[in-house]
Tab-separated table of C-alpha atoms in Angstrom:
chain	number	residue	atom	x	y	z
A	28	MET	CA	-118.097	92.113	53.176
A	29	ILE	CA	-121.441	90.387	52.612
A	30	VAL	CA	-122.586	89.627	49.070
A	31	ILE	CA	-126.283	88.847	48.582
A	32	GLU	CA	-126.802	87.479	45.074
A	33	HIS	CA	-129.038	85.426	42.753
A	34	CYS	CA	-132.117	87.247	44.097
A	35	ALA	CA	-134.678	89.637	42.727
A	36	VAL	CA	-133.956	93.189	43.910
A	37	ALA	CA	-136.418	96.046	44.460
A	38	THR	CA	-134.283	99.060	45.329
A	39	VAL	CA	-137.169	101.516	45.976
A	40	ASP	CA	-134.884	104.272	44.710
A	41	GLY	CA	-136.220	107.382	43.013
A	42	ALA	CA	-136.325	105.660	39.637
A	43	GLY	CA	-137.967	102.503	40.961
A	44	THR	CA	-135.001	100.399	39.836
A	45	GLU	CA	-135.526	96.638	40.014
A	46	PHE	CA	-133.536	93.608	38.910
A	47	GLU	CA	-135.076	90.250	38.066
A	48	GLU	CA	-131.817	88.720	39.265
A	49	GLY	CA	-129.280	90.892	40.994
A	50	HIS	CA	-126.963	91.467	43.906
A	51	VAL	CA	-126.438	93.736	46.898
A	52	VAL	CA	-122.987	94.128	48.424
A	53	VAL	CA	-122.395	95.280	51.993
A	54	GLN	CA	-119.133	96.513	53.489
A	55	GLY	CA	-119.269	97.229	57.210
A	56	ASP	CA	-122.562	99.009	57.920
A	57	ARG	CA	-123.061	100.412	54.391
A	58	ILE	CA	-124.221	99.236	50.997
A	59	VAL	CA	-121.371	99.519	48.481
A	60	ALA	CA	-122.911	98.026	45.330
A	61	VAL	CA	-126.300	97.131	43.895
A	62	GLY	CA	-126.783	95.784	40.407
A	63	PRO	CA	-127.959	93.109	37.987
A	64	GLY	CA	-126.523	89.633	37.692
A	65	THR	CA	-123.843	88.069	39.867
A	66	TYR	CA	-121.357	90.247	41.720
A	67	GLN	CA	-118.028	90.018	39.922
A	68	GLY	CA	-115.813	91.132	42.790
A	69	ALA	CA	-113.822	88.773	44.948
A	70	GLY	CA	-114.116	87.967	48.631
A	71	GLY	CA	-116.867	88.391	51.141
A	72	THR	CA	-119.434	86.092	52.682
A	73	ARG	CA	-121.748	84.946	49.901
A	74	VAL	CA	-125.486	84.671	50.588
A	75	ASP	CA	-127.417	82.689	47.992
A	76	GLY	CA	-130.702	84.530	47.521
A	77	THR	CA	-132.209	82.149	44.971
A	78	GLY	CA	-135.992	82.361	45.222
A	79	CYS	CA	-135.812	85.510	47.328
A	80	LEU	CA	-136.512	89.229	46.978
A	81	ALA	CA	-134.172	91.835	48.470
A	82	THR	CA	-135.789	95.094	49.598
A	83	PRO	CA	-134.838	97.853	51.989
A	84	GLY	CA	-135.640	96.958	55.584
A	85	LEU	CA	-139.088	98.144	56.597
A	86	VAL	CA	-139.460	101.293	58.696
A	87	ASN	CA	-142.135	101.393	61.413
A	88	THR	CA	-143.276	104.956	62.081
A	89	HIS	CA	-145.656	104.460	65.025
A	90	HIS	CA	-145.800	102.052	67.953
A	91	HIS	CA	-146.437	101.778	71.692
A	92	LEU	CA	-144.210	98.887	72.683
A	93	TYR	CA	-145.293	98.803	76.335
A	94	GLN	CA	-148.757	97.786	75.150
A	95	TRP	CA	-147.479	94.326	74.181
A	96	ALA	CA	-148.222	93.413	77.811
A	97	THR	CA	-151.913	94.404	77.506
A	98	ARG	CA	-153.114	92.827	74.276
A	99	ALA	CA	-156.669	91.704	73.506
A	100	LEU	CA	-158.383	93.886	76.107
A	101	ALA	CA	-161.329	96.225	75.412
A	102	GLN	CA	-162.004	94.178	72.308
A	103	GLN	CA	-165.174	95.945	71.144
A	104	GLU	CA	-164.378	99.541	72.119
A	105	ILE	CA	-163.776	102.666	70.062
A	106	LEU	CA	-160.621	104.617	70.902
A	107	PHE	CA	-161.964	106.654	73.830
A	108	GLY	CA	-163.577	103.654	75.529
A	109	TRP	CA	-160.492	101.538	74.848
A	110	LEU	CA	-158.245	104.156	76.456
A	111	THR	CA	-160.549	104.585	79.451
A	112	GLU	CA	-160.403	100.843	80.138
A	113	LEU	CA	-156.638	100.560	79.676
A	114	TYR	CA	-155.292	103.698	81.394
A	115	PRO	CA	-155.655	102.188	84.900
A	116	VAL	CA	-153.790	99.055	83.782
A	117	TRP	CA	-150.994	101.081	82.212
A	118	ALA	CA	-150.657	103.067	85.446
A	119	ARG	CA	-149.039	99.922	86.924
A	120	ILE	CA	-146.268	99.464	84.363
A	121	ASP	CA	-142.636	99.626	85.462
A	122	ALA	CA	-139.223	99.286	83.830
A	123	GLY	CA	-139.349	95.500	83.996
A	124	THR	CA	-142.702	95.378	82.241
A	125	VAL	CA	-141.557	97.835	79.585
A	126	HIS	CA	-138.371	95.878	78.897
A	127	ALA	CA	-140.273	92.607	78.536
A	128	ALA	CA	-142.975	94.158	76.345
A	129	ALA	CA	-140.506	96.079	74.186
A	130	SER	CA	-138.335	92.989	73.694
A	131	ALA	CA	-141.344	91.023	72.483
A	132	GLY	CA	-142.617	93.794	70.236
A	133	LEU	CA	-139.202	94.491	68.722
A	134	ALA	CA	-138.548	90.795	68.136
A	135	GLN	CA	-141.873	90.471	66.325
A	136	LEU	CA	-141.087	93.519	64.202
A	137	ALA	CA	-137.724	92.045	63.221
A	138	LEU	CA	-139.312	88.745	62.212
A	139	SER	CA	-141.681	90.699	59.948
A	140	GLY	CA	-138.910	92.536	58.074
A	141	CYS	CA	-138.599	95.729	60.127
A	142	THR	CA	-135.108	97.177	60.604
A	143	THR	CA	-135.979	100.620	62.006
A	144	THR	CA	-138.793	101.465	64.389
A	145	THR	CA	-140.003	104.384	66.370
A	146	ASP	CA	-141.907	104.114	69.652
A	147	HIS	CA	-144.302	106.573	71.273
A	148	HIS	CA	-144.007	106.106	75.026
A	149	TYR	CA	-146.194	108.543	76.936
A	150	VAL	CA	-147.185	106.763	80.185
A	151	PHE	CA	-144.766	107.428	83.057
A	152	PRO	CA	-146.103	106.222	86.429
A	153	ARG	CA	-144.412	108.023	89.302
A	154	ASP	CA	-142.617	104.932	90.628
A	155	GLY	CA	-142.130	103.168	87.302
A	156	GLY	CA	-138.375	103.543	87.030
A	157	ASP	CA	-136.330	104.168	83.885
A	158	LEU	CA	-138.961	103.297	81.293
A	159	LEU	CA	-137.343	104.921	78.267
A	160	GLY	CA	-133.986	103.399	79.153
A	161	ALA	CA	-135.614	99.972	79.450
A	162	GLU	CA	-136.946	99.996	75.912
A	163	ILE	CA	-133.737	101.426	74.492
A	164	ASP	CA	-131.853	98.562	76.132
A	165	ALA	CA	-134.333	96.122	74.579
A	166	ALA	CA	-133.777	97.596	71.113
A	167	ALA	CA	-130.017	97.232	71.499
A	168	GLU	CA	-130.442	93.586	72.491
A	169	VAL	CA	-132.770	92.746	69.597
A	170	GLY	CA	-130.623	94.818	67.242
A	171	LEU	CA	-133.090	97.206	65.606
A	172	ARG	CA	-132.420	100.817	64.728
A	173	PHE	CA	-134.544	102.759	67.199
A	174	HIS	CA	-136.278	106.144	67.206
A	175	PRO	CA	-138.108	106.251	70.545
A	176	THR	CA	-140.065	109.368	71.379
A	177	ARG	CA	-140.369	110.891	74.814
A	178	GLY	CA	-144.105	111.252	75.095
A	179	SER	CA	-146.095	113.062	77.764
A	180	MET	CA	-149.591	113.800	79.060
A	181	ASP	CA	-150.496	116.696	81.379
A	182	LEU	CA	-154.276	117.059	80.839
A	183	SER	CA	-156.185	114.742	83.163
A	184	VAL	CA	-159.901	114.099	83.349
A	185	LYS	CA	-160.341	116.633	86.155
A	186	ASP	CA	-159.052	119.361	83.807
A	187	GLY	CA	-161.124	118.322	80.817
A	188	GLY	CA	-158.894	115.620	79.333
A	189	LEU	CA	-159.390	111.880	78.989
A	190	PRO	CA	-156.644	110.214	81.111
A	191	PRO	CA	-156.895	109.814	84.896
A	192	ASP	CA	-154.582	111.691	87.245
A	193	SER	CA	-152.505	108.548	87.812
A	194	VAL	CA	-150.950	108.632	84.343
A	195	VAL	CA	-150.351	112.355	83.724
A	196	GLU	CA	-147.328	114.488	84.589
A	197	ASP	CA	-146.791	118.058	85.692
A	198	THR	CA	-146.139	120.184	82.611
A	199	ASP	CA	-142.755	121.484	83.721
A	200	ALA	CA	-141.671	118.033	84.849
A	201	ALA	CA	-142.626	116.547	81.491
A	202	LEU	CA	-140.649	119.168	79.598
A	203	ALA	CA	-137.636	118.693	81.860
A	204	ALA	CA	-137.767	114.915	81.447
A	205	THR	CA	-138.010	115.317	77.679
A	206	LYS	CA	-134.929	117.532	77.617
A	207	ALA	CA	-133.093	115.014	79.811
A	208	ALA	CA	-134.004	112.170	77.437
A	209	ILE	CA	-132.594	114.075	74.478
A	210	ASP	CA	-129.388	114.853	76.369
A	211	ARG	CA	-128.978	111.258	77.492
A	212	PHE	CA	-129.950	109.231	74.430
A	213	HIS	CA	-130.146	111.226	71.200
A	214	ASP	CA	-127.396	110.476	68.690
A	215	PRO	CA	-127.371	112.914	65.741
A	216	SER	CA	-124.357	111.308	64.065
A	217	PRO	CA	-124.531	109.492	60.691
A	218	GLY	CA	-125.558	105.872	61.038
A	219	ALA	CA	-127.032	106.430	64.498
A	220	MET	CA	-128.818	103.496	66.110
A	221	VAL	CA	-130.800	105.680	68.550
A	222	ARG	CA	-132.474	109.021	67.980
A	223	ILE	CA	-135.031	110.728	70.206
A	224	ALA	CA	-138.098	112.691	69.171
A	225	VAL	CA	-140.476	114.826	71.229
A	226	ALA	CA	-144.037	113.512	71.412
A	227	PRO	CA	-146.836	114.959	73.577
A	228	CYS	CA	-149.612	112.409	73.273
A	229	SER	CA	-152.786	113.898	71.777
A	230	PRO	CA	-155.163	116.901	71.769
A	231	PHE	CA	-157.343	115.296	74.467
A	232	SER	CA	-154.489	114.432	76.867
A	233	VAL	CA	-152.088	117.387	76.518
A	234	THR	CA	-152.471	121.107	77.267
A	235	PRO	CA	-151.814	123.709	74.581
A	236	ARG	CA	-148.894	124.978	76.668
A	237	LEU	CA	-147.171	121.592	76.631
A	238	MET	CA	-147.706	121.284	72.887
A	239	ARG	CA	-146.216	124.719	72.190
A	240	GLU	CA	-143.258	124.408	74.543
A	241	ALA	CA	-142.510	120.856	73.459
A	242	ALA	CA	-142.298	122.045	69.848
A	243	ASP	CA	-140.000	124.881	70.893
A	244	LEU	CA	-137.812	122.423	72.810
A	245	ALA	CA	-137.596	119.986	69.899
A	246	ARG	CA	-136.586	122.688	67.453
A	247	ALA	CA	-134.032	124.151	69.841
A	248	GLU	CA	-132.496	120.684	70.234
A	249	GLY	CA	-132.715	119.748	66.553
A	250	VAL	CA	-134.957	116.716	67.000
A	251	ARG	CA	-138.243	115.727	65.397
A	252	LEU	CA	-141.827	116.064	66.661
A	253	HIS	CA	-144.540	113.413	66.809
A	254	THR	CA	-148.107	113.200	68.133
A	255	HIS	CA	-151.476	111.543	67.505
A	256	LEU	CA	-153.837	113.618	65.402
A	257	ALA	CA	-157.190	113.257	63.661
A	258	GLU	CA	-157.531	109.578	64.536
A	259	THR	CA	-161.274	109.454	65.268
A	260	VAL	CA	-164.512	111.374	64.817
A	261	GLU	CA	-164.622	111.736	68.621
A	262	GLU	CA	-161.312	113.611	68.530
A	263	GLU	CA	-162.670	115.840	65.771
A	264	SER	CA	-165.696	116.642	67.941
A	265	TYR	CA	-163.484	117.278	70.972
A	266	CYS	CA	-161.280	119.748	69.079
A	267	ARG	CA	-164.251	121.617	67.640
A	268	GLU	CA	-165.961	121.828	71.035
A	269	VAL	CA	-162.902	122.720	73.136
A	270	HIS	CA	-160.701	124.605	70.671
A	271	GLY	CA	-163.185	125.769	68.059
A	272	CYS	CA	-161.327	124.226	65.127
A	273	THR	CA	-160.363	120.963	63.448
A	274	PRO	CA	-157.423	118.884	64.744
A	275	VAL	CA	-155.138	120.009	61.897
A	276	GLU	CA	-156.071	123.669	62.414
A	277	TYR	CA	-155.323	123.202	66.116
A	278	ALA	CA	-151.944	121.629	65.350
A	279	GLU	CA	-151.017	124.454	62.989
A	280	ARG	CA	-152.079	127.046	65.557
A	281	LEU	CA	-149.581	125.503	67.999
A	282	GLY	CA	-146.683	125.258	65.544
A	283	TRP	CA	-147.157	121.553	64.899
A	284	LEU	CA	-147.005	121.400	61.107
A	285	GLY	CA	-143.763	121.231	59.156
A	286	PRO	CA	-141.134	118.929	57.635
A	287	ASP	CA	-139.823	118.037	61.112
A	288	VAL	CA	-143.245	116.707	62.227
A	289	TRP	CA	-144.949	113.384	61.597
A	290	LEU	CA	-148.460	112.636	62.819
A	291	ALA	CA	-149.938	109.285	63.807
A	292	HIS	CA	-153.110	108.265	61.958
A	293	ALA	CA	-154.457	111.461	60.311
A	294	VAL	CA	-157.617	109.560	59.365
A	295	HIS	CA	-160.237	112.317	59.516
A	296	LEU	CA	-159.001	115.082	57.237
A	297	ASP	CA	-160.943	117.473	55.067
A	298	ASP	CA	-159.526	118.683	51.750
A	299	GLY	CA	-157.984	121.721	53.370
A	300	ALA	CA	-156.180	119.607	55.954
A	301	VAL	CA	-154.775	117.290	53.284
A	302	ALA	CA	-153.511	120.308	51.359
A	303	ARG	CA	-151.890	121.828	54.465
A	304	LEU	CA	-150.061	118.611	55.336
A	305	GLY	CA	-148.772	118.381	51.794
A	306	ALA	CA	-147.779	122.047	51.560
A	307	THR	CA	-145.911	121.957	54.878
A	308	GLY	CA	-144.253	118.578	54.296
A	309	THR	CA	-145.821	117.165	57.454
A	310	GLY	CA	-145.527	113.387	57.602
A	311	VAL	CA	-148.212	110.820	58.418
A	312	ALA	CA	-147.811	107.431	60.096
A	313	HIS	CA	-150.568	105.350	58.514
A	314	CYS	CA	-151.691	102.501	60.792
A	315	PRO	CA	-154.259	100.544	58.776
A	316	SER	CA	-154.743	97.491	61.023
A	317	SER	CA	-155.085	99.521	64.208
A	318	ASN	CA	-157.549	101.869	62.533
A	319	GLY	CA	-159.555	98.824	61.505
A	320	ARG	CA	-159.388	97.193	64.947
A	321	LEU	CA	-160.772	100.323	66.631
A	322	GLY	CA	-163.190	101.138	63.814
A	323	ALA	CA	-161.544	104.535	63.429
A	324	GLY	CA	-161.882	104.865	59.667
A	325	ILE	CA	-159.717	104.749	56.543
A	326	ALA	CA	-157.004	107.353	56.033
A	327	ARG	CA	-156.833	109.324	52.789
A	328	VAL	CA	-153.464	107.879	51.789
A	329	ARG	CA	-153.862	108.410	48.042
A	330	ASP	CA	-154.843	112.040	48.562
A	331	LEU	CA	-151.986	112.634	50.992
A	332	LEU	CA	-149.438	111.181	48.566
A	333	ASP	CA	-150.823	113.245	45.720
A	334	ALA	CA	-150.595	116.355	47.906
A	335	GLY	CA	-146.903	115.647	48.560
A	336	ALA	CA	-147.082	114.616	52.219
A	337	PRO	CA	-144.613	111.944	53.373
A	338	VAL	CA	-146.564	108.830	54.380
A	339	GLY	CA	-145.089	105.862	56.206
A	340	LEU	CA	-146.563	102.760	57.816
A	341	GLY	CA	-147.038	101.992	61.496
A	342	VAL	CA	-148.238	98.938	63.376
A	343	ASP	CA	-149.423	101.121	66.294
A	344	GLY	CA	-149.533	99.811	69.833
A	345	ALA	CA	-149.899	96.081	70.333
A	346	ALA	CA	-153.061	96.611	72.388
A	347	SER	CA	-154.827	97.822	69.228
A	348	GLN	CA	-152.893	95.753	66.661
A	349	GLU	CA	-152.212	92.518	68.446
A	350	ALA	CA	-150.172	90.904	65.645
A	351	GLY	CA	-147.434	93.548	65.868
A	352	GLN	CA	-146.064	92.675	62.422
A	353	LEU	CA	-145.067	95.345	59.937
A	354	GLY	CA	-144.700	93.185	56.816
A	355	PRO	CA	-148.449	92.422	56.575
A	356	GLU	CA	-149.222	96.146	56.822
A	357	LEU	CA	-148.014	96.461	53.222
A	358	ARG	CA	-151.060	94.499	52.115
A	359	GLN	CA	-153.391	96.107	54.664
A	360	ALA	CA	-152.434	99.589	53.478
A	361	MET	CA	-153.023	98.652	49.854
A	362	TYR	CA	-156.378	97.016	50.594
A	363	LEU	CA	-157.684	99.906	52.696
A	364	ALA	CA	-156.644	102.431	50.065
A	365	ARG	CA	-158.567	100.402	47.503
A	366	LEU	CA	-161.620	100.136	49.739
A	367	ARG	CA	-161.644	103.912	49.824
A	368	GLY	CA	-160.642	104.728	46.272
A	369	GLY	CA	-160.947	101.653	44.068
A	370	PRO	CA	-158.424	99.080	42.796
A	371	ALA	CA	-156.096	101.662	41.264
A	372	ALA	CA	-155.812	103.716	44.464
A	373	LEU	CA	-152.525	102.135	45.594
A	374	THR	CA	-150.189	99.745	43.780
A	375	ALA	CA	-148.042	97.039	45.328
A	376	ARG	CA	-144.934	99.097	44.660
A	377	GLU	CA	-146.431	102.200	46.200
A	378	SER	CA	-147.293	100.141	49.267
A	379	LEU	CA	-143.696	98.901	49.499
A	380	MET	CA	-142.577	102.512	49.189
A	381	LEU	CA	-144.780	103.482	52.146
A	382	GLY	CA	-143.111	100.800	54.253
A	383	THR	CA	-139.584	101.824	53.298
A	384	MET	CA	-138.798	105.245	51.826
A	385	GLY	CA	-142.054	106.748	53.098
A	386	GLY	CA	-141.109	105.796	56.641
A	387	ALA	CA	-137.552	107.019	56.189
A	388	ARG	CA	-138.897	110.416	55.092
A	389	CYS	CA	-141.172	110.611	58.139
A	390	LEU	CA	-138.203	109.990	60.426
A	391	GLY	CA	-135.924	112.414	58.600
A	392	ARG	CA	-133.552	109.689	57.411
A	393	ALA	CA	-134.215	109.421	53.688
A	394	ASP	CA	-130.523	110.117	53.083
A	395	GLU	CA	-129.530	106.909	54.918
A	396	LEU	CA	-132.525	104.555	54.907
A	397	GLY	CA	-135.475	103.469	52.789
A	398	SER	CA	-133.776	102.326	49.565
A	399	LEU	CA	-131.010	99.994	48.406
A	400	GLU	CA	-128.373	102.361	47.054
A	401	PRO	CA	-124.579	102.575	47.446
A	402	GLY	CA	-123.671	104.701	50.456
A	403	LYS	CA	-126.862	103.979	52.369
A	404	LEU	CA	-127.001	101.973	55.566
A	405	ALA	CA	-127.060	98.195	55.117
A	406	ASP	CA	-130.575	97.699	56.478
A	407	ILE	CA	-131.808	94.948	54.158
A	408	ALA	CA	-134.636	92.426	54.126
A	409	LEU	CA	-134.206	89.263	52.040
A	410	TRP	CA	-137.664	87.684	51.727
A	411	ARG	CA	-138.266	84.030	50.848
A	412	LEU	CA	-140.760	83.764	47.997
A	413	ASP	CA	-140.029	80.199	46.892
A	414	GLY	CA	-142.584	78.367	49.035
A	415	LEU	CA	-146.171	77.288	48.543
A	416	GLY	CA	-147.677	80.635	49.563
A	417	HIS	CA	-145.976	82.546	46.748
A	418	ALA	CA	-145.551	79.821	44.140
A	419	GLY	CA	-146.578	80.855	40.652
A	420	ILE	CA	-146.557	84.636	41.219
A	421	ALA	CA	-144.095	85.896	38.624
A	422	ASP	CA	-143.834	89.443	39.989
A	423	PRO	CA	-141.794	89.271	43.238
A	424	VAL	CA	-143.022	92.616	44.600
A	425	ALA	CA	-146.611	91.555	43.987
A	426	ALA	CA	-145.841	88.230	45.680
A	427	LEU	CA	-144.561	90.066	48.750
A	428	VAL	CA	-147.444	92.529	49.007
A	429	PHE	CA	-150.437	90.552	47.705
A	430	GLY	CA	-149.306	87.198	49.020
A	431	PRO	CA	-149.218	85.767	52.549
A	432	PRO	CA	-146.637	87.060	55.043
A	433	ALA	CA	-143.202	86.084	53.768
A	434	THR	CA	-140.494	84.683	56.004
A	435	LEU	CA	-136.989	86.074	55.992
A	436	ARG	CA	-133.911	84.417	54.565
A	437	LEU	CA	-131.926	87.249	56.115
A	438	LEU	CA	-132.464	90.589	57.872
A	439	LEU	CA	-129.499	92.918	58.194
A	440	VAL	CA	-129.374	96.055	60.334
A	441	GLY	CA	-126.239	98.028	59.649
A	442	GLY	CA	-124.750	94.875	58.140
A	443	ARG	CA	-125.463	92.787	61.249
A	444	ALA	CA	-127.656	89.710	60.928
A	445	VAL	CA	-130.712	90.052	63.163
A	446	VAL	CA	-132.794	87.301	61.528
A	447	GLN	CA	-131.436	84.296	59.624
A	448	ASP	CA	-133.684	81.732	57.954
A	449	GLY	CA	-136.711	82.922	59.900
A	450	VAL	CA	-135.015	82.739	63.307
A	451	LEU	CA	-133.818	85.619	65.479
A	452	SER	CA	-130.033	85.715	65.724
A	453	THR	CA	-129.812	88.159	68.612
A	454	VAL	CA	-132.270	87.055	71.288
A	455	ASP	CA	-133.973	83.785	72.230
A	456	GLU	CA	-137.608	84.000	71.143
A	457	ALA	CA	-138.757	81.525	73.810
A	458	VAL	CA	-137.047	83.476	76.596
A	459	VAL	CA	-138.562	86.738	75.341
A	460	ALA	CA	-142.032	85.171	75.169
A	461	ALA	CA	-141.766	83.736	78.684
A	462	ALA	CA	-140.713	87.090	80.156
A	463	LEU	CA	-143.577	88.835	78.398
A	464	THR	CA	-146.124	86.277	79.612
A	465	LYS	CA	-144.969	86.780	83.188
A	466	SER	CA	-145.181	90.572	82.929
A	467	ALA	CA	-148.606	90.512	81.297
A	468	ARG	CA	-149.934	88.230	84.027
A	469	SER	CA	-148.636	90.537	86.758
A	470	LEU	CA	-150.461	93.486	85.176
A	471	ARG	CA	-153.735	91.577	84.968
A	472	GLU	CA	-153.407	90.239	88.505
A	473	PRO	CA	-151.748	93.033	90.537
A	474	ARG	CA	-150.650	92.165	94.039
């Protein structure tokens, strides 16, 4: 038993329950009690949370971990130019590179309060080795709950797509590899640490056949679906020119809307698209910093929430969001919503909800993650708010969201300490950084 006490608590439950001073009690991998004041039961390891705020662990709904090895390239490009410059570099990745990059990206996520993350891996060079296995191993070592997706691309530039031949797969081979990944890694059991989703990359890198058959495969296997959609005006133009419709209309035509689907970005939506996502329960991974880095635009988060669509937060790939931290995305999401809709467009608590319960809904795990409630998994972030950066802010949730990035007193994943007093408990940060530096150098300077 672990008893976290003397801290402010934001449960992010349906009622928005908060305690100015409260406690959270963990037994094994589950939360068994949450309430005001000091825990009156006996026993357990006591964690003094004085000056801290306990929240659910953050949930990252979109990432490309392999990109940690290719940061700060194509610095002034829009998405299509950025991809064109980076595809040839990514064609050289292998399992060693992916493990090093994923370890670094996952470690950074943990240090920023993330307990569950997805990953969209869609580049599979022919001689790259076991790339999906490499990042799953990295997640186990760092200790995060992991929802990797088996991505794919089968539409190369010679057939009217954007990627070069070197990074696309044969359609049948991609589908077979996706099925094999589900069989090998997906764990549907309660409390699972690894679950697989099916994720063809995007309208400009995937054929309609792969999109349709991937959706059929996912639904036959009982797993979720993920893809990029409506990220840029260039994608909108591509869909209208090639398919004669908007990106959301194209997705719906192929069976890609529904409560088992979450879409990355969804920036460029008309009113009808917002309504369709809400009506179908299709989720959105909002990636505010990446959208800003690439100049892609500002997503209609307020409108999507009002329409009833699940919205979570994503850091996106580290080559378009070089910081790789999820905690600061709480503030970025709130600020971008306000740039679009004014200062009342998104509150601090709504932003925290996006990063917790919103993400859990996108991943289909709202019954186990996203709030501090008895019976849920013990994925908990205990944020330090007693230093100079947050001094004088009476509202702890506002301190977390409006204030500078907070360090962690403790991060638990399934009751296991992954971060303690701002330091990783599971892996050596210096070793991870050195391995990543070596891998990044080898990509920039191929032999």
